[in-house]
Amino acid sequence: MESEPARAFGYVIGDEIPLVNVVTLPQGCRFLTESLPKPGAFDYWLDLKHARLEGAEGPVARIERTYQIFYAPLEVKGLSVPGVNLTMQCGGERRPLELPAWEFSAAPLRGLRVEGLHTLRPDRVPAELSVVPAALALTGSLLLALASGLRWTWLAGWWPQAGVFARAGAELGRLGAGPWDTAAVKHACAIVHRAFNRYAGQPVFAERLDAFFAERQAWEPRRADIEDFYKFSYAVHFDEDAVDSDGTLPGRLKDLLAACARLELAE
């Protein structure tokens, strides 16, 4: 059996004592792990914190134990960690193996007897931690919460939203300044028709314009412009070669939608 050397002096209350024994097992023998001492109190001043066995099957086993002392002598004093009995299984018989006791010295805890010095050193000033990462994370979270709240209020209809004619005007603007070809002209007319249908809550045909204006007296000044649009749209629908020959159609439709948007906003 060999014991790895451990410091045998200078221990004070609360210190841990590591002990290591290396054992060469006889052929055919193995350690019984259940014979290892269990962690706990060995004496009023000594606790076993943990015990570990490596290589229990041999041929070389390593036994590690860690003790902790809870004794503060008034002067330097010799103490002893008691020996431990282990068991080997050798064929059909069991053999004991004793780990020897280990002696060491414990020292008292005493303050320095020097004038002008404190018994305890002052606490170390803690290192300052950077608050930048936390501040950035907090700012990002607040901005995300604000954006989510604004989005929710918009979806809930708490914000004033652009009317159907204003949105139609913006959509019309994406078709370009003109002149438009046949496809663009028909697309532009479809945009204006959808705006009237959405505003009225039902399809608005040329034949129903009288009823449309009868319900909306404020729109009467724009009757001629709206009726002209419906006549133009009717002609475009049946003319595959309809084009914006003079390039003025975008401006006229935008003016019509702008006027309708003002009327819608005034309601």
mmCIF file of C-alpha atoms in Angstrom:
data_model
loop_
_atom_site.group_PDB
_atom_site.id
_atom_site.type_symbol
_atom_site.label_atom_id
_atom_site.label_comp_id
_atom_site.label_asym_id
_atom_site.label_seq_id
_atom_site.Cartn_x
_atom_site.Cartn_y
_atom_site.Cartn_z
ATOM 1 C CA MET A 1 0.000 0.000 0.000
ATOM 2 C CA GLU A 2 1.199 3.484 -0.833
ATOM 3 C CA SER A 3 -0.091 6.800 0.474
ATOM 4 C CA GLU A 4 0.219 9.968 -1.556
ATOM 5 C CA PRO A 5 1.816 12.606 0.644
ATOM 6 C CA ALA A 6 -0.488 15.229 2.136
ATOM 7 C CA ARG A 7 0.380 18.359 4.095
ATOM 8 C CA ALA A 8 0.634 17.398 7.746
ATOM 9 C CA PHE A 9 0.592 20.834 9.382
ATOM 10 C CA GLY A 10 -1.004 24.274 9.282
ATOM 11 C CA TYR A 11 -4.657 23.214 9.223
ATOM 12 C CA VAL A 12 -7.280 25.502 10.772
ATOM 13 C CA ILE A 13 -10.985 25.129 11.418
ATOM 14 C CA GLY A 14 -12.945 24.562 8.203
ATOM 15 C CA ASP A 15 -9.995 23.227 6.174
ATOM 16 C CA GLU A 16 -10.367 20.093 4.066
ATOM 17 C CA ILE A 17 -7.856 17.224 4.245
ATOM 18 C CA PRO A 18 -7.454 15.056 1.114
ATOM 19 C CA LEU A 19 -6.084 11.559 1.699
ATOM 20 C CA VAL A 20 -5.202 9.130 -1.111
ATOM 21 C CA ASN A 21 -4.136 5.481 -0.766
ATOM 22 C CA VAL A 22 -3.019 3.277 -3.645
ATOM 23 C CA VAL A 23 -3.359 -0.467 -3.056
ATOM 24 C CA THR A 24 -2.056 -3.337 -5.194
ATOM 25 C CA LEU A 25 -4.563 -6.153 -4.801
ATOM 26 C CA PRO A 26 -3.529 -9.798 -4.589
ATOM 27 C CA GLN A 27 -4.386 -11.839 -7.667
ATOM 28 C CA GLY A 28 -8.021 -12.889 -7.682
ATOM 29 C CA CYS A 29 -9.049 -10.257 -5.147
ATOM 30 C CA ARG A 30 -11.295 -7.269 -5.495
ATOM 31 C CA PHE A 31 -12.552 -4.541 -3.191
ATOM 32 C CA LEU A 32 -16.135 -4.532 -1.955
ATOM 33 C CA THR A 33 -17.318 -0.992 -2.597
ATOM 34 C CA GLU A 34 -19.935 -1.254 0.145
ATOM 35 C CA SER A 35 -17.104 -1.418 2.688
ATOM 36 C CA LEU A 36 -16.123 2.170 1.912
ATOM 37 C CA PRO A 37 -16.899 4.538 4.796
ATOM 38 C CA LYS A 38 -20.045 6.583 4.359
ATOM 39 C CA PRO A 39 -19.876 10.396 4.433
ATOM 40 C CA GLY A 40 -20.771 11.866 7.788
ATOM 41 C CA ALA A 41 -19.367 12.715 11.207
ATOM 42 C CA PHE A 42 -16.360 10.677 12.402
ATOM 43 C CA ASP A 43 -15.977 12.733 15.562
ATOM 44 C CA TYR A 44 -17.291 15.985 16.984
ATOM 45 C CA TRP A 45 -14.451 17.785 15.208
ATOM 46 C CA LEU A 46 -14.080 15.681 12.028
ATOM 47 C CA ASP A 47 -16.432 14.964 9.096
ATOM 48 C CA LEU A 48 -15.917 12.726 6.084
ATOM 49 C CA LYS A 49 -17.182 14.712 3.086
ATOM 50 C CA HIS A 50 -16.812 12.012 0.447
ATOM 51 C CA ALA A 51 -15.011 8.745 -0.315
ATOM 52 C CA ARG A 52 -14.332 7.285 -3.760
ATOM 53 C CA LEU A 53 -12.864 3.989 -4.944
ATOM 54 C CA GLU A 54 -11.321 3.556 -8.393
ATOM 55 C CA GLY A 55 -10.184 0.208 -9.781
ATOM 56 C CA ALA A 56 -12.131 -1.950 -7.341
ATOM 57 C CA GLU A 57 -11.565 -5.019 -9.563
ATOM 58 C CA GLY A 58 -7.793 -4.566 -9.386
ATOM 59 C CA PRO A 59 -5.006 -5.059 -9.904
ATOM 60 C CA VAL A 60 -4.424 -1.511 -8.571
ATOM 61 C CA ALA A 61 -7.078 0.355 -6.613
ATOM 62 C CA ARG A 62 -7.092 4.038 -5.719
ATOM 63 C CA ILE A 63 -8.972 5.168 -2.621
ATOM 64 C CA GLU A 64 -9.680 8.874 -2.176
ATOM 65 C CA ARG A 65 -11.129 10.416 0.995
ATOM 66 C CA THR A 66 -11.751 14.052 1.882
ATOM 67 C CA TYR A 67 -12.191 15.100 5.505
ATOM 68 C CA GLN A 68 -13.056 18.482 6.993
ATOM 69 C CA ILE A 69 -12.036 19.618 10.459
ATOM 70 C CA PHE A 70 -14.181 21.687 12.814
ATOM 71 C CA TYR A 71 -11.731 22.277 15.620
ATOM 72 C CA ALA A 72 -9.980 25.476 16.669
ATOM 73 C CA PRO A 73 -7.336 24.681 19.305
ATOM 74 C CA LEU A 74 -6.000 27.387 21.592
ATOM 75 C CA GLU A 75 -2.481 26.413 20.531
ATOM 76 C CA VAL A 76 -0.909 24.181 17.894
ATOM 77 C CA LYS A 77 -2.153 20.667 18.545
ATOM 78 C CA GLY A 78 -1.553 17.243 17.021
ATOM 79 C CA LEU A 79 -4.627 15.371 15.797
ATOM 80 C CA SER A 80 -5.211 12.089 14.004
ATOM 81 C CA VAL A 81 -7.604 10.942 11.298
ATOM 82 C CA PRO A 82 -8.616 7.418 12.380
ATOM 83 C CA GLY A 83 -7.816 4.379 10.267
ATOM 84 C CA VAL A 84 -10.470 2.773 8.064
ATOM 85 C CA ASN A 85 -11.185 -0.931 7.613
ATOM 86 C CA LEU A 86 -12.069 -2.095 4.093
ATOM 87 C CA THR A 87 -12.963 -5.562 2.816
ATOM 88 C CA MET A 88 -11.549 -7.549 -0.119
ATOM 89 C CA GLN A 89 -13.311 -10.488 -1.760
ATOM 90 C CA CYS A 90 -10.721 -13.124 -2.634
ATOM 91 C CA GLY A 91 -12.417 -16.108 -4.206
ATOM 92 C CA GLY A 92 -14.749 -17.559 -1.625
ATOM 93 C CA GLU A 93 -13.366 -15.671 1.347
ATOM 94 C CA ARG A 94 -13.231 -12.102 2.517
ATOM 95 C CA ARG A 95 -10.088 -10.424 3.751
ATOM 96 C CA PRO A 96 -9.805 -7.184 5.714
ATOM 97 C CA LEU A 97 -7.563 -4.300 4.734
ATOM 98 C CA GLU A 98 -6.884 -1.404 7.067
ATOM 99 C CA LEU A 99 -6.076 2.082 5.818
ATOM 100 C CA PRO A 100 -3.730 3.507 8.446
ATOM 101 C CA ALA A 101 -4.483 6.512 10.612
ATOM 102 C CA TRP A 102 -2.973 9.817 9.565
ATOM 103 C CA GLU A 103 -1.565 12.403 11.942
ATOM 104 C CA PHE A 104 -1.456 16.150 11.394
ATOM 105 C CA SER A 105 -1.330 19.384 13.351
ATOM 106 C CA ALA A 106 -4.041 22.025 13.689
ATOM 107 C CA ALA A 107 -3.338 25.681 14.441
ATOM 108 C CA PRO A 108 -5.439 28.233 16.350
ATOM 109 C CA LEU A 109 -7.157 31.220 14.795
ATOM 110 C CA ARG A 110 -5.676 34.357 16.290
ATOM 111 C CA GLY A 111 -5.551 37.996 15.236
ATOM 112 C CA LEU A 112 -2.274 39.841 14.825
ATOM 113 C CA ARG A 113 -1.070 41.571 17.983
ATOM 114 C CA VAL A 114 0.229 44.642 16.173
ATOM 115 C CA GLU A 115 -0.819 48.158 17.085
ATOM 116 C CA GLY A 116 -2.611 50.182 14.436
ATOM 117 C CA LEU A 117 -3.742 47.207 12.355
ATOM 118 C CA HIS A 118 -7.286 45.983 11.978
ATOM 119 C CA THR A 119 -8.095 42.460 13.020
ATOM 120 C CA LEU A 120 -9.963 41.949 9.749
ATOM 121 C CA ARG A 121 -9.056 43.449 6.438
ATOM 122 C CA PRO A 122 -11.718 45.671 4.882
ATOM 123 C CA ASP A 123 -14.027 44.178 2.300
ATOM 124 C CA ARG A 124 -12.760 44.252 -1.235
ATOM 125 C CA VAL A 125 -14.554 46.791 -3.387
ATOM 126 C CA PRO A 126 -16.610 44.820 -5.903
ATOM 127 C CA ALA A 127 -15.740 45.213 -9.548
ATOM 128 C CA GLU A 128 -18.082 47.449 -11.484
ATOM 129 C CA LEU A 129 -20.232 45.586 -13.948
ATOM 130 C CA SER A 130 -21.052 47.108 -17.301
ATOM 131 C CA VAL A 131 -24.731 47.988 -17.591
ATOM 132 C CA VAL A 132 -24.546 48.468 -21.361
ATOM 133 C CA PRO A 133 -25.727 44.930 -22.305
ATOM 134 C CA ALA A 134 -28.599 45.108 -19.824
ATOM 135 C CA ALA A 135 -29.530 48.620 -20.981
ATOM 136 C CA LEU A 136 -29.520 47.538 -24.634
ATOM 137 C CA ALA A 137 -31.634 44.494 -23.840
ATOM 138 C CA LEU A 138 -34.088 46.611 -21.853
ATOM 139 C CA THR A 139 -34.295 49.229 -24.612
ATOM 140 C CA GLY A 140 -34.891 46.554 -27.231
ATOM 141 C CA SER A 141 -37.610 44.956 -25.122
ATOM 142 C CA LEU A 142 -39.340 48.299 -24.563
ATOM 143 C CA LEU A 143 -39.209 49.159 -28.272
ATOM 144 C CA LEU A 144 -40.599 45.736 -29.165
ATOM 145 C CA ALA A 145 -43.384 46.138 -26.616
ATOM 146 C CA LEU A 146 -44.162 49.630 -27.935
ATOM 147 C CA ALA A 147 -44.259 48.413 -31.534
ATOM 148 C CA SER A 148 -46.515 45.514 -30.554
ATOM 149 C CA GLY A 149 -48.834 47.866 -28.674
ATOM 150 C CA LEU A 150 -49.044 50.305 -31.570
ATOM 151 C CA ARG A 151 -49.717 47.466 -33.977
ATOM 152 C CA TRP A 152 -52.492 46.146 -31.736
ATOM 153 C CA THR A 153 -54.153 49.551 -31.391
ATOM 154 C CA TRP A 154 -54.021 49.977 -35.160
ATOM 155 C CA LEU A 155 -55.614 46.567 -35.735
ATOM 156 C CA ALA A 156 -58.229 47.359 -33.086
ATOM 157 C CA GLY A 157 -59.216 50.446 -35.048
ATOM 158 C CA TRP A 158 -58.146 52.979 -32.448
ATOM 159 C CA TRP A 159 -56.101 54.948 -34.970
ATOM 160 C CA PRO A 160 -57.652 57.037 -37.695
ATOM 161 C CA GLN A 161 -57.098 55.171 -40.944
ATOM 162 C CA ALA A 162 -56.968 56.467 -44.490
ATOM 163 C CA GLY A 163 -60.286 56.213 -46.311
ATOM 164 C CA VAL A 164 -60.909 53.946 -49.261
ATOM 165 C CA PHE A 165 -60.457 56.751 -51.782
ATOM 166 C CA ALA A 166 -57.153 57.886 -50.255
ATOM 167 C CA ARG A 167 -55.859 54.308 -50.413
ATOM 168 C CA ALA A 168 -57.092 53.989 -53.969
ATOM 169 C CA GLY A 169 -55.232 57.177 -54.871
ATOM 170 C CA ALA A 170 -52.018 55.735 -53.449
ATOM 171 C CA GLU A 171 -52.548 52.497 -55.385
ATOM 172 C CA LEU A 172 -53.218 54.460 -58.561
ATOM 173 C CA GLY A 173 -49.971 56.364 -58.099
ATOM 174 C CA ARG A 174 -48.029 53.121 -58.354
ATOM 175 C CA LEU A 175 -49.157 52.715 -61.965
ATOM 176 C CA GLY A 176 -46.903 55.566 -63.021
ATOM 177 C CA ALA A 177 -47.431 58.981 -64.566
ATOM 178 C CA GLY A 178 -48.642 57.763 -67.938
ATOM 179 C CA PRO A 179 -49.473 57.624 -70.730
ATOM 180 C CA TRP A 180 -50.952 54.197 -70.002
ATOM 181 C CA ASP A 181 -51.461 51.259 -72.311
ATOM 182 C CA THR A 182 -54.733 49.306 -72.496
ATOM 183 C CA ALA A 183 -53.888 47.017 -69.550
ATOM 184 C CA ALA A 184 -52.932 49.962 -67.323
ATOM 185 C CA VAL A 185 -56.099 51.877 -68.254
ATOM 186 C CA LYS A 186 -58.311 48.916 -67.329
ATOM 187 C CA HIS A 187 -56.365 48.383 -64.103
ATOM 188 C CA ALA A 188 -56.812 52.041 -63.163
ATOM 189 C CA CYS A 189 -60.544 51.873 -63.783
ATOM 190 C CA ALA A 190 -60.783 48.726 -61.655
ATOM 191 C CA ILE A 191 -59.034 50.555 -58.786
ATOM 192 C CA VAL A 192 -61.556 53.398 -58.887
ATOM 193 C CA HIS A 193 -64.510 50.999 -59.119
ATOM 194 C CA ARG A 194 -63.285 49.046 -56.077
ATOM 195 C CA ALA A 195 -63.029 52.295 -54.118
ATOM 196 C CA PHE A 196 -66.658 53.201 -54.848
ATOM 197 C CA ASN A 197 -67.840 49.661 -54.063
ATOM 198 C CA ARG A 198 -65.999 49.582 -50.717
ATOM 199 C CA TYR A 199 -67.194 53.029 -49.780
ATOM 200 C CA ALA A 200 -70.832 52.211 -50.565
ATOM 201 C CA GLY A 201 -70.641 48.733 -49.062
ATOM 202 C CA GLN A 202 -72.086 47.257 -52.248
ATOM 203 C CA PRO A 203 -71.389 47.280 -55.985
ATOM 204 C CA VAL A 204 -72.039 50.690 -57.538
ATOM 205 C CA PHE A 205 -73.100 50.529 -61.184
ATOM 206 C CA ALA A 206 -73.794 53.417 -63.534
ATOM 207 C CA GLU A 207 -77.501 52.601 -63.400
ATOM 208 C CA ARG A 208 -77.523 53.117 -59.590
ATOM 209 C CA LEU A 209 -75.695 56.434 -59.435
ATOM 210 C CA ASP A 210 -78.954 58.331 -58.863
ATOM 211 C CA ALA A 211 -79.573 56.313 -55.694
ATOM 212 C CA PHE A 212 -75.922 56.833 -54.680
ATOM 213 C CA PHE A 213 -76.241 60.634 -54.887
ATOM 214 C CA ALA A 214 -79.704 60.639 -53.321
ATOM 215 C CA GLU A 215 -78.175 59.181 -50.157
ATOM 216 C CA ARG A 216 -75.202 61.562 -50.270
ATOM 217 C CA GLN A 217 -76.247 65.151 -50.953
ATOM 218 C CA ALA A 218 -72.735 66.457 -50.274
ATOM 219 C CA TRP A 219 -71.462 64.500 -53.277
ATOM 220 C CA GLU A 220 -73.817 66.222 -55.722
ATOM 221 C CA PRO A 221 -71.198 68.783 -56.903
ATOM 222 C CA ARG A 222 -69.064 65.850 -58.131
ATOM 223 C CA ARG A 223 -71.895 64.092 -59.941
ATOM 224 C CA ALA A 224 -70.723 65.131 -63.410
ATOM 225 C CA ASP A 225 -67.129 63.949 -62.820
ATOM 226 C CA ILE A 226 -68.264 60.613 -61.397
ATOM 227 C CA GLU A 227 -70.776 60.013 -64.183
ATOM 228 C CA ASP A 228 -68.098 60.856 -66.786
ATOM 229 C CA PHE A 229 -65.813 58.261 -65.198
ATOM 230 C CA TYR A 230 -68.482 55.580 -65.349
ATOM 231 C CA LYS A 231 -69.167 56.371 -69.024
ATOM 232 C CA PHE A 232 -65.450 56.235 -69.774
ATOM 233 C CA SER A 233 -65.054 52.959 -67.883
ATOM 234 C CA TYR A 234 -67.977 51.446 -69.769
ATOM 235 C CA ALA A 235 -66.369 52.383 -73.072
ATOM 236 C CA VAL A 236 -62.991 51.007 -71.993
ATOM 237 C CA HIS A 237 -64.565 47.706 -70.955
ATOM 238 C CA PHE A 238 -65.799 47.076 -74.484
ATOM 239 C CA ASP A 239 -62.801 48.547 -76.312
ATOM 240 C CA GLU A 240 -59.777 46.251 -76.415
ATOM 241 C CA ASP A 241 -57.673 49.064 -77.891
ATOM 242 C CA ALA A 242 -58.435 51.661 -75.217
ATOM 243 C CA VAL A 243 -55.308 53.688 -74.401
ATOM 244 C CA ASP A 244 -54.427 56.905 -72.664
ATOM 245 C CA SER A 245 -53.669 58.696 -75.904
ATOM 246 C CA ASP A 246 -53.036 62.180 -74.532
ATOM 247 C CA GLY A 247 -51.505 61.082 -71.198
ATOM 248 C CA THR A 248 -54.016 63.078 -69.124
ATOM 249 C CA LEU A 249 -55.971 60.127 -67.717
ATOM 250 C CA PRO A 250 -53.720 59.611 -64.649
ATOM 251 C CA GLY A 251 -54.154 63.220 -63.602
ATOM 252 C CA ARG A 252 -57.923 63.184 -64.093
ATOM 253 C CA LEU A 253 -58.417 59.983 -62.108
ATOM 254 C CA LYS A 254 -56.125 61.195 -59.320
ATOM 255 C CA ASP A 255 -58.061 64.467 -59.096
ATOM 256 C CA LEU A 256 -61.332 62.521 -58.931
ATOM 257 C CA LEU A 257 -60.065 60.244 -56.161
ATOM 258 C CA ALA A 258 -58.637 63.199 -54.223
ATOM 259 C CA ALA A 259 -61.985 65.012 -54.373
ATOM 260 C CA CYS A 260 -63.819 61.869 -53.240
ATOM 261 C CA ALA A 261 -61.301 61.395 -50.413
ATOM 262 C CA ARG A 262 -62.028 64.914 -49.147
ATOM 263 C CA LEU A 263 -65.757 64.244 -49.210
ATOM 264 C CA GLU A 264 -65.263 60.942 -47.394
ATOM 265 C CA LEU A 265 -63.074 62.588 -44.763
ATOM 266 C CA ALA A 266 -65.627 65.345 -44.181
ATOM 267 C CA GLU A 267 -68.347 62.859 -43.288
#
